[in-house]
Amino acid sequence: MSVQVFGLPVSRGVAIGRAVLVASSRVDVAHYFIAADQVEAEVTRLHLARDVVSVEIETLKNELPDDAPHELAALLDVHQMLLHDEESLTKPTREWIEERHYNAEWALSAQLEVLARQFDEMEDEYLRERKADVEQVVERVLRALSRGNGAQHDPALSARDFAGEDPLVLVAEDISPADMLQFKRSIFTGFITDVGGRTSHTAIVARSLDIPAVVGAREASRLIRQDDWLIIDGDAGLVIVDPSPIVLEEYRFRQRQGQLERERLTRLRHKAAVTLDGQRVELLANIELPEDTAAALEAGAEGVGLFRSEFLFMNRDGHPPDEEEQFVAYRAAVQAMRGLPVTIRTVDIGADKPMDRSSANEMRHENMLNPALGRRAIRWSLSEPAMFRAQLRAILRAAALGPVKLLVPMLSHISEIRATFDCLNRAREQLRQSGTPHGEVTVGAMIEIPAAVLILPVFLRYFDFVSIGTNDLIQYALAIDRTDESVAHLYDPWHPAVLHLIESTIEQANSAGKAVCVCGEMAGDPEFTELLLGMGLRSFSMHPAQFLPVKQRILRADTSRLAAHVEAVMSSDEPRLASLARSSPALRREMAA
Ligand code: PEP
Ligand code: MG
C-alpha cells in the first residue's frame, strides 16, 4: 500500500529509487558496489569474518570465570547460534552480495535492518529483546570485517556502473554532518532522515550534493522498509513509499523535466553575473573540504566565500588535525583556486557539528541541552587557545601562497573580538620568530547573532569585511533551534525582523565602505536574489550547485528598479507574499485589495 510521509524540503528535484535503511550508529559503514568478478571474494570475506567472530565468542565462553553467572555462557551460546543462523543471517546477507553486488558490510547491515524490523514487530517480549543480541553479533562481524579489511573497494564504481541496478535512496533516523560528507561521491540518489531542520548542517551538506533530500520526516525510517520503492519530492518535502504505477509515471515525467531545466541552465555557466543595469555581482563558493574547490571552479566561482574548516576536525577520534595537517589542507584549497581568494572560516565546532561521536556524548553531558547556545565556534576556539593559534598559523602560512581571507564565526562580544586579534597577532609573531614563511590576511567577522548587528559600527571598525551567516542569524533572532524539526515551521527567513537585520547590516557595511557578503543558505535561494540585490548586496556565497538558478535571477534583475520592491517587502506584514506579488499581477491585485 502506498504511504506518504511529509518532511522538510532540503534539496530540489525528484529522486526515485529503492530504500537503503541504515541505523544512525552504522551510517559510517562503508556502502559501495563490488564488481561482478569480486562477488566470490566478498562472500569469502564475509565468511572469514564470521569465523573470526565465532572463535572470539568461543574464547570468551571458555575464559568465563568459574563464578560467572551461568546466564552469561547461555547468552554466548545464543550469540553463537545467531551468528550461524543460515536462514536469517548468512544466506540473506550472501544474497545481498550476490544479487545486488553490495559490499559485505553493507550487505550485513542491510540484513540487520530487515531482522531488526521483524523483531520490533514480535508480540513476545522475550523474543523482541533478542534484537539487541542480533545487533551485537552483527557489530562484531562488522568490526571483524574492518579489521580484516581486504575489501576490493574501487571508489570509481558507482550505481551508474551497474546499469541493471536500481537507483538507491538512503533512509536513516539521523545522519551527522560528518557522515553526510562521506556520501559526497556516493551511490545514493536521494536522502531521507527522520530528524533535522532545513539549515541543519546535515541538510546543508545534502544540498551541496545536489540530489533530492528530505529531512525531519519523523516516522520515515520506521515506516519505510529495506528495499521499498520510494519517490522523494524534494520541492515539497514529500516521500511517497511504494507508489502506484500512475504516480510513479507522473514523477518520472517531472524528473525528466527537472533534468531538462538543469541542462538548459548550464548554458549560463560561463556568463558573467551582471545585472541588466550593468552591476557586477560576485558569486563565491561555500566548501567543506579542499577537494570541493574543483566543483567551485567548474561552476565559475570567483573565489571561496566560506571554507567550513570544521569539517577537517570531524570524525578524528579526538585527535584534531595539527598545524601541519591543516596547512596542507588550506594550501591545497589556495593553490587549487589559482589566485582567486579563499575565505577560511576558523573552526565552527559544537552545536550540531560535534568533532566525533564521543564528543557528541560529551556535549550532551556538558550542560548542553541546547548546544547552539553553548561553547561553539569562536567560543570554543578562545577556550582552546593553543589549538586556535595552531589553526591561525596554518591559515597565515597558506596565505603566503595566494590570497586568503580569515573569517571568524559567531562573534558577539567586543572582548571576543579583541581576544581573537590577540591570538592572531601572537600566531603571526610565532611564525615570524621561527622564520616560517607566511602571508597577510584580511580579517572578517560572521554576522550571525542579532547583537552583532546592533553594534555593527564596532565590528566595522575592527574588521575588513563582514559575512552574514543567515542560517544562524535566523536561529538566534527567532530563538529557533535550526536542527529541531518540531519548531521548523517557525524557522522563517522571511520574518520581518530577520530581513531588517540583514538590510541593516548590508546598508551599514556599504556606507562604511566595507565589503559585505551573505554566505548563509539565503544566498543560494533564488527566492531572495532580487531582494538581496535591492538591499545593496553584491557578493553571494553558496554551494556551487546553487549557482545557476541564482545567476539566472541576477541576469534578469535591474537593480535600479529594485528599490520599490525592497520597500514593498520590508513594509509588508507578509514579506514573502509581497515578494511573490512582484512576479504575479493577480497576487499583487489581491494584496492591494
Ligand atoms: C550561517 O550560519 O549562515 C553559516 C553560513 O554558517 P553555518 O551554517 O556553518 O553555521
Ligand atoms: Mg553559522
Coordinates of C-alpha atoms and ligand atoms in Angstrom, one line a residue:
M1 CA 0.0 0.0 0.0
S2 CA 1.3 3.4 -0.9
V3 CA 2.1 5.8 2.0
Q4 CA 3.1 9.4 2.1
V5 CA 5.5 10.9 4.6
F6 CA 6.0 14.6 5.0
G7 CA 9.2 16.3 6.0
L8 CA 11.2 19.4 5.1
P9 CA 12.4 20.0 1.6
V10 CA 16.2 20.3 1.5
S11 CA 17.3 19.8 -2.0
R12 CA 15.1 20.3 -5.0
G13 CA 14.1 17.7 -7.6
V14 CA 12.8 14.2 -7.8
A15 CA 14.6 11.0 -6.8
I16 CA 13.1 7.6 -7.4
G17 CA 14.8 4.5 -6.0
R18 CA 14.9 1.7 -3.6
A19 CA 15.3 2.3 0.1
V20 CA 18.6 1.5 1.8
L21 CA 17.8 1.7 5.5
V22 CA 20.8 2.5 7.7
A23 CA 20.8 2.7 11.5
S24 CA 22.3 6.1 12.6
S25 CA 25.0 4.3 14.5
R26 CA 26.0 2.5 11.4
V27 CA 25.8 5.3 8.9
D28 CA 29.6 5.2 8.7
V29 CA 29.6 1.6 7.5
A30 CA 31.1 1.6 4.0
H31 CA 28.5 1.4 1.3
Y32 CA 29.8 0.6 -2.2
F33 CA 29.2 -1.8 -5.1
I34 CA 31.6 -4.5 -5.9
A35 CA 32.4 -5.7 -9.4
A36 CA 30.8 -9.0 -10.6
D37 CA 34.1 -10.8 -10.5
Q38 CA 34.6 -9.8 -6.9
V39 CA 31.4 -11.4 -5.6
E40 CA 33.0 -14.7 -4.6
A41 CA 35.9 -13.0 -2.8
E42 CA 33.5 -10.8 -1.0
V43 CA 31.4 -13.7 0.2
T44 CA 34.6 -15.4 1.4
R45 CA 35.5 -12.2 3.2
L46 CA 32.1 -12.3 5.0
H47 CA 32.6 -16.0 5.9
L48 CA 36.1 -15.4 7.2
A49 CA 34.9 -12.5 9.4
R50 CA 32.1 -14.8 10.7
D51 CA 34.6 -17.5 11.5
V52 CA 36.8 -15.0 13.4
V53 CA 33.8 -13.9 15.5
S54 CA 32.8 -17.5 16.1
V55 CA 36.3 -18.1 17.6
E56 CA 36.1 -14.9 19.6
I57 CA 32.8 -15.9 21.2
E58 CA 34.0 -19.4 21.9
T59 CA 37.2 -18.0 23.6
L60 CA 35.1 -15.6 25.6
K61 CA 33.0 -18.5 26.8
N62 CA 36.0 -20.7 27.7
E63 CA 37.5 -17.8 29.6
L64 CA 34.5 -17.1 31.7
P65 CA 35.5 -17.3 35.4
D66 CA 34.0 -20.2 37.3
D67 CA 31.8 -17.9 39.4
A68 CA 30.3 -16.1 36.4
P69 CA 26.5 -16.3 36.3
H70 CA 25.6 -19.2 34.1
E71 CA 23.3 -16.9 32.0
L72 CA 26.4 -15.4 30.5
A73 CA 27.5 -18.7 29.0
A74 CA 24.0 -19.3 27.8
L75 CA 24.0 -15.8 26.2
L76 CA 27.2 -16.5 24.4
D77 CA 25.6 -19.7 23.1
V78 CA 22.7 -17.7 21.8
H79 CA 25.1 -15.3 20.0
Q80 CA 26.9 -18.3 18.5
M81 CA 23.6 -19.6 17.3
L82 CA 22.5 -16.3 15.8
L83 CA 25.9 -15.9 14.1
H84 CA 25.4 -19.2 12.3
D85 CA 21.8 -18.8 11.6
E86 CA 21.8 -19.7 7.9
E87 CA 18.2 -18.8 7.2
S88 CA 18.0 -15.4 8.9
L89 CA 21.5 -14.0 8.6
T90 CA 24.1 -15.9 6.5
K91 CA 22.0 -16.7 3.4
P92 CA 20.2 -13.4 3.0
T93 CA 23.4 -11.5 3.6
R94 CA 25.1 -13.6 0.9
E95 CA 22.2 -12.8 -1.4
W96 CA 22.6 -9.0 -0.9
I97 CA 26.2 -9.5 -2.1
E98 CA 25.5 -11.9 -5.0
E99 CA 22.3 -10.3 -6.3
R100 CA 22.9 -6.6 -5.6
H101 CA 26.7 -6.5 -5.5
Y102 CA 26.7 -4.8 -2.1
N103 CA 30.0 -4.9 -0.2
A104 CA 30.0 -7.3 2.8
E105 CA 29.5 -4.6 5.4
W106 CA 26.6 -3.0 3.6
A107 CA 25.0 -6.4 2.9
L108 CA 25.3 -7.3 6.6
S109 CA 23.8 -4.0 7.8
A110 CA 21.0 -4.2 5.2
Q111 CA 20.1 -7.6 6.6
L112 CA 20.3 -6.4 10.1
E113 CA 17.7 -3.7 9.3
V114 CA 15.4 -6.4 7.9
L115 CA 15.8 -8.5 11.1
A116 CA 15.5 -5.5 13.4
R117 CA 12.1 -4.7 11.9
Q118 CA 11.0 -8.3 12.3
F119 CA 12.0 -8.3 15.9
D120 CA 10.2 -5.0 16.5
E121 CA 7.0 -6.5 15.3
M122 CA 7.1 -9.6 17.5
E123 CA 4.5 -9.9 20.2
D124 CA 6.6 -11.9 22.6
E125 CA 8.6 -9.6 24.7
Y126 CA 11.4 -12.1 25.3
L127 CA 11.9 -12.6 21.5
R128 CA 11.6 -8.9 20.9
E129 CA 14.6 -8.3 23.2
R130 CA 16.7 -10.7 21.2
K131 CA 17.1 -7.8 18.7
A132 CA 19.9 -6.4 20.9
D133 CA 21.7 -9.7 20.6
V134 CA 21.5 -9.8 16.8
E135 CA 22.8 -6.2 16.8
Q136 CA 25.7 -7.2 19.0
V137 CA 26.6 -10.2 16.8
V138 CA 26.4 -8.1 13.6
E139 CA 28.5 -5.3 15.2
R140 CA 31.1 -8.0 16.0
V141 CA 31.2 -9.2 12.4
L142 CA 31.4 -5.6 11.1
R143 CA 34.4 -5.0 13.4
A144 CA 36.0 -8.2 12.2
L145 CA 35.4 -7.1 8.6
S146 CA 37.0 -3.7 9.2
R147 CA 40.0 -5.3 11.0
G148 CA 40.5 -7.9 8.3
N149 CA 39.8 -5.3 5.7
G150 CA 40.9 -6.8 2.4
A151 CA 37.9 -5.2 0.7
Q152 CA 38.4 -4.6 -3.0
H153 CA 36.8 -1.1 -3.0
D154 CA 37.1 0.7 -6.2
P155 CA 35.8 4.1 -5.4
A156 CA 35.2 4.8 -9.1
L157 CA 32.4 2.2 -9.1
S158 CA 29.1 3.9 -8.7
A159 CA 25.5 3.0 -9.2
R160 CA 25.8 4.0 -12.8
D161 CA 28.3 1.3 -13.4
F162 CA 25.6 -1.2 -12.7
A163 CA 23.2 -0.4 -15.5
G164 CA 20.8 -3.1 -14.3
E165 CA 20.8 -1.9 -10.7
D166 CA 18.0 0.1 -9.3
P167 CA 18.9 3.6 -8.0
L168 CA 19.2 3.8 -4.2
V169 CA 17.8 6.2 -1.6
L170 CA 19.4 6.4 1.8
V171 CA 17.0 6.4 4.8
A172 CA 18.2 7.0 8.3
E173 CA 16.9 8.3 11.5
D174 CA 19.7 10.8 11.6
I175 CA 23.0 11.4 9.8
S176 CA 25.7 13.5 11.2
P177 CA 27.2 16.3 9.0
A178 CA 30.5 14.4 9.0
D179 CA 28.8 11.1 7.9
M180 CA 26.9 13.0 5.3
L181 CA 30.3 14.2 3.9
Q182 CA 31.3 10.7 3.2
F183 CA 28.4 10.4 0.8
K184 CA 29.8 13.2 -1.4
R185 CA 30.8 10.7 -4.0
S186 CA 28.3 8.1 -3.1
I187 CA 26.0 5.7 -4.8
F188 CA 22.8 7.3 -3.4
T189 CA 20.4 9.3 -5.5
G190 CA 18.5 10.7 -2.6
F191 CA 18.4 11.1 1.2
I192 CA 15.7 10.9 3.9
T193 CA 16.2 11.5 7.6
D194 CA 13.7 11.5 10.5
V195 CA 15.3 14.5 12.2
G196 CA 16.9 17.8 11.3
G197 CA 15.9 21.2 10.1
R198 CA 16.3 22.8 6.7
T199 CA 19.5 24.5 7.7
S200 CA 20.9 21.9 9.9
H201 CA 24.4 21.1 8.8
T202 CA 23.4 17.7 7.6
A203 CA 20.8 19.3 5.3
I204 CA 23.4 21.8 4.1
V205 CA 25.8 19.1 3.1
A206 CA 23.0 17.2 1.5
R207 CA 22.1 20.3 -0.5
S208 CA 25.7 20.6 -1.6
L209 CA 25.4 17.1 -3.1
D210 CA 22.6 18.5 -5.3
I211 CA 20.5 15.4 -5.0
P212 CA 16.9 15.5 -3.7
A213 CA 16.7 15.1 0.0
V214 CA 14.0 15.4 2.8
V215 CA 14.9 15.9 6.5
G216 CA 12.6 16.0 9.5
A217 CA 10.5 13.2 8.1
R218 CA 9.9 11.9 11.6
E219 CA 8.5 8.4 11.1
A220 CA 10.2 7.7 7.8
S221 CA 12.8 5.2 9.0
R222 CA 10.1 3.3 10.9
L223 CA 7.6 3.3 8.1
I224 CA 10.0 2.5 5.3
R225 CA 11.3 -1.0 4.8
Q226 CA 14.6 -2.1 3.3
D227 CA 14.2 -2.2 -0.5
D228 CA 10.8 -0.4 -0.6
W229 CA 10.4 1.7 -3.8
L230 CA 10.4 5.4 -2.9
I231 CA 9.8 8.8 -4.5
I232 CA 11.4 11.8 -3.0
D233 CA 9.7 15.1 -4.0
G234 CA 12.5 17.4 -2.9
D235 CA 10.5 20.5 -3.7
A236 CA 7.5 19.6 -1.5
G237 CA 9.5 17.7 1.2
L238 CA 7.3 14.7 0.4
V239 CA 8.3 11.0 0.4
I240 CA 6.0 8.5 -1.3
V241 CA 6.5 4.9 -0.2
D242 CA 5.6 2.1 -2.6
P243 CA 4.0 4.4 -5.2
S244 CA 1.3 3.3 -7.6
P245 CA 2.4 2.9 -11.3
I246 CA 0.4 6.1 -12.2
V247 CA 2.1 8.2 -9.5
L248 CA 5.5 6.7 -10.5
E249 CA 4.9 7.7 -14.1
E250 CA 3.9 11.2 -13.1
Y251 CA 7.1 11.6 -11.1
R252 CA 9.3 10.1 -13.8
F253 CA 7.9 12.8 -16.1
R254 CA 8.8 15.5 -13.5
Q255 CA 12.2 14.1 -13.1
R256 CA 12.9 14.3 -16.8
Q257 CA 11.5 17.9 -16.9
G258 CA 13.8 18.8 -14.0
Q259 CA 16.8 17.3 -15.8
L260 CA 16.0 19.3 -19.0
E261 CA 15.7 22.5 -16.9
R262 CA 19.1 21.9 -15.4
E263 CA 20.6 21.2 -18.8
R264 CA 19.2 24.5 -20.0
L265 CA 20.7 26.4 -17.1
T266 CA 24.2 25.1 -17.8
R267 CA 24.3 27.5 -20.7
L268 CA 24.7 30.3 -18.1
R269 CA 27.8 28.7 -16.6
H270 CA 30.4 30.8 -18.4
K271 CA 28.3 34.0 -18.4
A272 CA 29.5 36.8 -16.0
A273 CA 27.0 37.6 -13.3
V274 CA 26.0 41.1 -14.3
T275 CA 22.6 42.6 -13.9
L276 CA 20.6 44.3 -16.7
D277 CA 21.8 47.7 -15.5
G278 CA 25.4 46.6 -15.5
Q279 CA 26.0 45.8 -11.8
R280 CA 28.6 43.1 -11.4
V281 CA 27.8 40.5 -8.8
E282 CA 30.4 38.3 -7.1
L283 CA 29.5 34.6 -6.9
L284 CA 31.6 32.8 -4.3
A285 CA 31.6 29.1 -3.3
N286 CA 30.9 27.5 0.1
I287 CA 33.1 24.4 0.5
E288 CA 33.6 21.8 3.2
L289 CA 36.9 20.2 2.0
P290 CA 39.8 21.4 -0.2
E291 CA 38.7 19.0 -2.9
D292 CA 35.4 20.9 -3.2
T293 CA 37.3 23.6 -5.0
A294 CA 37.1 21.6 -8.2
A295 CA 33.3 22.0 -8.2
A296 CA 33.7 25.6 -7.3
L297 CA 35.9 26.3 -10.3
E298 CA 33.7 24.2 -12.6
A299 CA 30.7 26.3 -11.5
G300 CA 32.6 29.5 -12.3
A301 CA 33.2 30.7 -8.7
E302 CA 35.2 33.9 -8.3
G303 CA 36.7 32.6 -5.1
V304 CA 35.7 30.7 -2.0
G305 CA 33.5 32.7 0.3
L306 CA 33.2 30.2 3.1
F307 CA 35.5 27.2 3.7
R308 CA 33.9 25.5 6.7
S309 CA 37.2 24.4 8.2
E310 CA 35.5 22.4 11.0
F311 CA 34.9 19.5 8.6
L312 CA 38.6 18.9 8.8
F313 CA 38.2 18.3 12.5
M314 CA 35.4 15.8 12.4
N315 CA 35.5 12.0 13.0
R316 CA 39.1 12.0 14.1
D317 CA 38.7 10.1 17.4
G318 CA 39.5 13.1 19.5
H319 CA 42.7 13.9 17.5
P320 CA 42.1 17.2 15.7
P321 CA 44.4 18.0 12.8
D322 CA 47.6 19.7 13.9
E323 CA 49.0 22.8 12.3
E324 CA 50.9 21.0 9.6
E325 CA 47.9 18.9 8.5
Q326 CA 45.7 22.0 8.4
F327 CA 48.3 23.9 6.5
V328 CA 48.4 21.1 3.9
A329 CA 44.6 21.3 3.5
Y330 CA 44.5 25.1 3.3
R331 CA 47.4 25.2 0.9
A332 CA 45.5 22.7 -1.3
A333 CA 42.5 24.9 -1.4
V334 CA 44.5 28.1 -2.1
Q335 CA 46.6 26.5 -4.8
A336 CA 43.6 24.9 -6.4
M337 CA 41.9 28.3 -6.7
R338 CA 44.8 29.7 -8.7
G339 CA 44.9 33.2 -7.4
L340 CA 41.3 33.6 -6.5
P341 CA 40.6 34.5 -2.9
V342 CA 39.9 31.7 -0.4
T343 CA 37.9 32.7 2.7
I344 CA 38.8 30.3 5.5
R345 CA 36.5 30.3 8.5
T346 CA 38.0 29.4 11.8
V347 CA 36.6 26.2 13.2
D348 CA 32.9 26.3 14.0
I349 CA 32.7 23.1 16.0
G350 CA 29.9 22.5 18.5
A351 CA 26.1 22.6 18.3
D352 CA 25.2 20.1 15.5
K353 CA 28.8 19.7 14.4
P354 CA 30.5 17.6 17.1
M355 CA 34.0 16.5 16.4
D356 CA 33.1 12.8 16.7
R357 CA 30.7 10.5 18.4
S358 CA 32.4 10.7 21.8
S359 CA 32.5 14.5 21.8
A360 CA 28.8 14.5 20.8
N361 CA 28.1 12.5 24.0
E362 CA 30.4 14.8 26.0
M363 CA 28.5 17.8 24.7
R364 CA 25.2 16.3 25.7
H365 CA 26.5 15.9 29.3
E366 CA 28.3 19.3 29.4
N367 CA 25.1 21.2 30.3
M368 CA 24.5 21.4 26.6
L369 CA 20.8 20.8 26.4
N370 CA 20.9 23.3 23.7
P371 CA 24.4 23.3 22.3
A372 CA 23.5 26.1 19.8
L373 CA 23.7 28.4 22.8
G374 CA 26.8 26.8 24.3
R375 CA 30.5 26.6 23.7
R376 CA 30.5 26.7 20.0
A377 CA 32.6 28.3 17.2
I378 CA 34.7 31.2 18.4
R379 CA 33.7 30.5 22.0
W380 CA 35.3 27.1 21.6
S381 CA 38.4 28.4 19.8
L382 CA 39.0 31.0 22.5
S383 CA 38.7 28.4 25.2
E384 CA 41.3 26.3 23.4
P385 CA 43.9 29.0 22.7
A386 CA 46.8 26.6 21.7
M387 CA 44.5 24.9 19.2
F388 CA 43.2 28.2 17.9
R389 CA 46.7 29.6 17.4
A390 CA 47.7 26.4 15.6
Q391 CA 44.8 27.0 13.2
L392 CA 45.7 30.6 12.7
R393 CA 49.3 29.8 12.0
A394 CA 48.2 27.2 9.4
I395 CA 46.0 29.8 7.8
L396 CA 48.7 32.5 7.8
R397 CA 51.2 30.1 6.2
A398 CA 48.7 29.2 3.5
A399 CA 48.3 33.0 2.9
A400 CA 51.9 33.0 1.6
L401 CA 50.7 31.1 -1.4
G402 CA 47.7 33.1 -2.5
P403 CA 45.0 35.5 -1.4
V404 CA 43.5 34.3 1.9
K405 CA 40.7 35.9 4.0
L406 CA 40.2 34.9 7.5
L407 CA 36.6 34.7 8.8
V408 CA 35.6 34.4 12.4
P409 CA 32.2 32.8 13.3
M410 CA 29.7 33.7 15.9
L411 CA 31.2 36.8 17.4
S412 CA 29.0 38.9 19.7
H413 CA 31.2 40.5 22.4
I414 CA 33.8 43.2 21.9
S415 CA 36.1 41.2 24.3
E416 CA 35.9 38.2 21.9
I417 CA 36.9 40.5 19.0
R418 CA 39.9 41.7 21.0
A419 CA 40.8 38.2 22.1
T420 CA 40.6 37.0 18.5
F421 CA 43.0 39.7 17.3
D422 CA 45.4 39.0 20.2
C423 CA 45.5 35.3 19.2
L424 CA 46.1 36.3 15.6
N425 CA 48.9 38.7 16.5
R426 CA 50.5 36.1 18.6
A427 CA 50.3 33.4 15.9
R428 CA 51.8 35.9 13.4
E429 CA 54.6 36.7 15.9
Q430 CA 55.3 33.0 16.5
L431 CA 55.7 32.4 12.7
R432 CA 58.0 35.5 12.4
Q433 CA 60.2 34.3 15.3
S434 CA 60.6 30.8 13.8
G435 CA 61.2 32.3 10.4
T436 CA 58.3 30.4 8.9
P437 CA 57.0 31.9 5.6
H438 CA 53.6 33.3 6.0
G439 CA 51.4 35.9 4.3
E440 CA 48.9 38.6 5.2
V441 CA 45.2 38.0 5.5
T442 CA 42.2 40.3 5.5
V443 CA 40.0 39.6 8.5
G444 CA 36.2 39.4 8.5
A445 CA 33.5 38.6 11.0
M446 CA 30.5 36.5 10.5
I447 CA 27.3 38.3 11.4
E448 CA 25.2 35.6 12.9
I449 CA 24.0 37.0 16.2
P450 CA 21.5 39.9 16.4
A451 CA 23.7 41.6 19.0
A452 CA 26.4 41.9 16.4
V453 CA 24.1 43.8 14.0
L454 CA 23.1 46.1 16.9
I455 CA 26.8 47.0 17.5
L456 CA 27.8 46.7 13.8
P457 CA 29.8 50.0 13.8
V458 CA 32.2 48.4 16.3
F459 CA 32.6 45.4 14.1
L460 CA 33.2 47.6 11.1
R461 CA 35.9 49.4 12.9
Y462 CA 37.8 46.2 13.7
F463 CA 37.2 44.1 10.6
D464 CA 38.0 44.4 6.9
F465 CA 34.7 42.7 5.9
V466 CA 31.6 41.1 7.2
S467 CA 29.8 38.0 6.0
I468 CA 26.2 37.4 7.0
G469 CA 25.5 33.9 8.2
T470 CA 21.8 33.9 7.7
N471 CA 21.3 30.3 9.0
D472 CA 22.4 31.3 12.5
L473 CA 21.1 34.8 12.3
I474 CA 17.6 33.4 11.8
Q475 CA 18.2 30.8 14.6
Y476 CA 19.3 33.4 17.1
A477 CA 16.9 36.2 16.1
L478 CA 13.9 33.9 16.3
A479 CA 15.1 31.6 19.1
I480 CA 14.6 28.6 16.9
D481 CA 17.0 25.7 17.1
R482 CA 17.8 25.2 13.4
T483 CA 18.2 21.5 13.8
D484 CA 14.9 20.9 15.6
E485 CA 12.2 19.8 13.1
S486 CA 9.5 20.3 15.8
V487 CA 9.9 24.1 15.5
A488 CA 10.9 24.1 11.9
H489 CA 7.7 25.8 10.9
L490 CA 8.9 28.8 12.9
Y491 CA 12.3 29.0 11.3
D492 CA 11.4 31.7 8.8
P493 CA 13.9 33.6 6.7
W494 CA 11.0 35.9 5.6
H495 CA 10.4 37.1 9.2
P496 CA 10.4 40.9 9.0
A497 CA 12.9 41.0 11.9
V498 CA 15.4 38.8 10.0
L499 CA 15.0 40.9 6.9
H500 CA 15.6 44.1 8.9
L501 CA 18.8 42.7 10.4
I502 CA 20.1 41.7 7.0
E503 CA 19.2 45.0 5.4
S504 CA 20.7 47.0 8.2
T505 CA 24.0 45.0 8.0
I506 CA 24.3 45.5 4.2
E507 CA 23.4 49.2 4.4
Q508 CA 25.9 49.9 7.2
A509 CA 28.7 48.0 5.7
N510 CA 28.2 49.6 2.3
S511 CA 28.1 53.1 3.9
A512 CA 31.3 52.3 5.7
G513 CA 33.0 51.2 2.5
K514 CA 33.5 47.7 3.9
A515 CA 32.9 44.5 1.9
V516 CA 29.8 42.6 2.8
C517 CA 28.7 39.1 1.7
V518 CA 25.9 36.7 2.5
C519 CA 27.1 33.1 3.0
G520 CA 24.1 31.5 4.7
E521 CA 21.6 29.4 2.8
M522 CA 19.6 32.5 1.8
A523 CA 22.3 33.5 -0.6
G524 CA 21.7 30.3 -2.6
D525 CA 18.0 30.6 -2.6
P526 CA 16.7 32.3 -5.8
E527 CA 13.6 33.5 -4.0
F528 CA 15.8 36.0 -2.2
T529 CA 18.1 37.1 -5.0
E530 CA 16.3 40.3 -6.1
L531 CA 15.6 41.3 -2.5
L532 CA 19.3 41.0 -1.5
L533 CA 20.4 42.8 -4.7
G534 CA 17.9 45.5 -3.9
M535 CA 19.3 45.9 -0.4
G536 CA 22.6 46.6 -2.0
L537 CA 24.3 43.2 -1.8
R538 CA 26.8 42.4 -4.5
S539 CA 28.6 39.4 -3.1
F540 CA 26.9 36.0 -2.6
S541 CA 28.5 32.8 -1.3
M542 CA 26.8 29.5 -1.8
H543 CA 27.3 25.8 -2.7
P544 CA 28.3 25.6 -6.4
A545 CA 25.2 23.5 -7.1
Q546 CA 23.1 26.6 -6.3
F547 CA 25.0 29.0 -8.7
L548 CA 23.0 28.7 -11.9
P549 CA 19.4 29.4 -10.6
V550 CA 20.8 32.4 -8.7
K551 CA 22.8 33.6 -11.6
Q552 CA 19.7 33.4 -13.8
R553 CA 17.9 35.8 -11.4
I554 CA 20.8 38.2 -11.4
L555 CA 21.0 38.3 -15.1
R556 CA 17.3 39.2 -15.2
A557 CA 17.4 41.8 -12.5
D558 CA 17.6 45.6 -12.9
T559 CA 18.9 47.0 -9.6
S560 CA 17.9 50.5 -10.5
R561 CA 14.3 49.3 -10.3
L562 CA 14.5 47.2 -7.2
A563 CA 14.1 49.9 -4.5
A564 CA 10.3 49.8 -4.8
H565 CA 10.4 46.0 -4.4
V566 CA 12.5 46.2 -1.3
E567 CA 10.2 48.9 0.1
A568 CA 7.1 46.8 -0.6
V569 CA 8.6 43.7 1.0
M570 CA 10.1 45.5 4.0
S571 CA 6.9 47.4 4.8
S572 CA 4.7 44.4 4.5
D573 CA 3.4 42.2 7.3
E574 CA 3.6 39.3 4.8
P575 CA 7.0 39.9 3.2
R576 CA 7.0 36.6 1.3
L577 CA 3.7 37.3 -0.4
A578 CA 4.8 40.8 -1.1
S579 CA 7.9 39.4 -2.8
L580 CA 5.9 36.8 -4.8
A581 CA 3.5 39.5 -5.9
R582 CA 6.3 41.1 -7.9
S583 CA 6.0 38.3 -10.5
S584 CA 2.3 37.7 -10.1
P585 CA -0.1 40.6 -11.1
A586 CA -3.0 38.6 -9.8
L587 CA -1.4 38.3 -6.3
R588 CA -0.5 41.9 -6.4
R589 CA -4.1 42.9 -7.1
E590 CA -5.3 40.6 -4.3
M591 CA -2.8 42.1 -1.8
A592 CA -3.8 45.6 -2.8
A593 CA -7.5 44.8 -2.2
Ligands
PEP1 C1 25.4 30.5 8.7 O1 25.1 30.4 9.9 O2 24.6 31.1 7.9 C2 26.6 30.0 8.2 C3 27.0 30.2 6.9 O3 27.4 29.2 9.0 P1 27.0 27.7 9.3 O4 25.8 27.3 8.5 O5 28.2 26.8 9.1 O6 26.6 27.8 10.8
MG2 MG 26.8 29.8 11.2

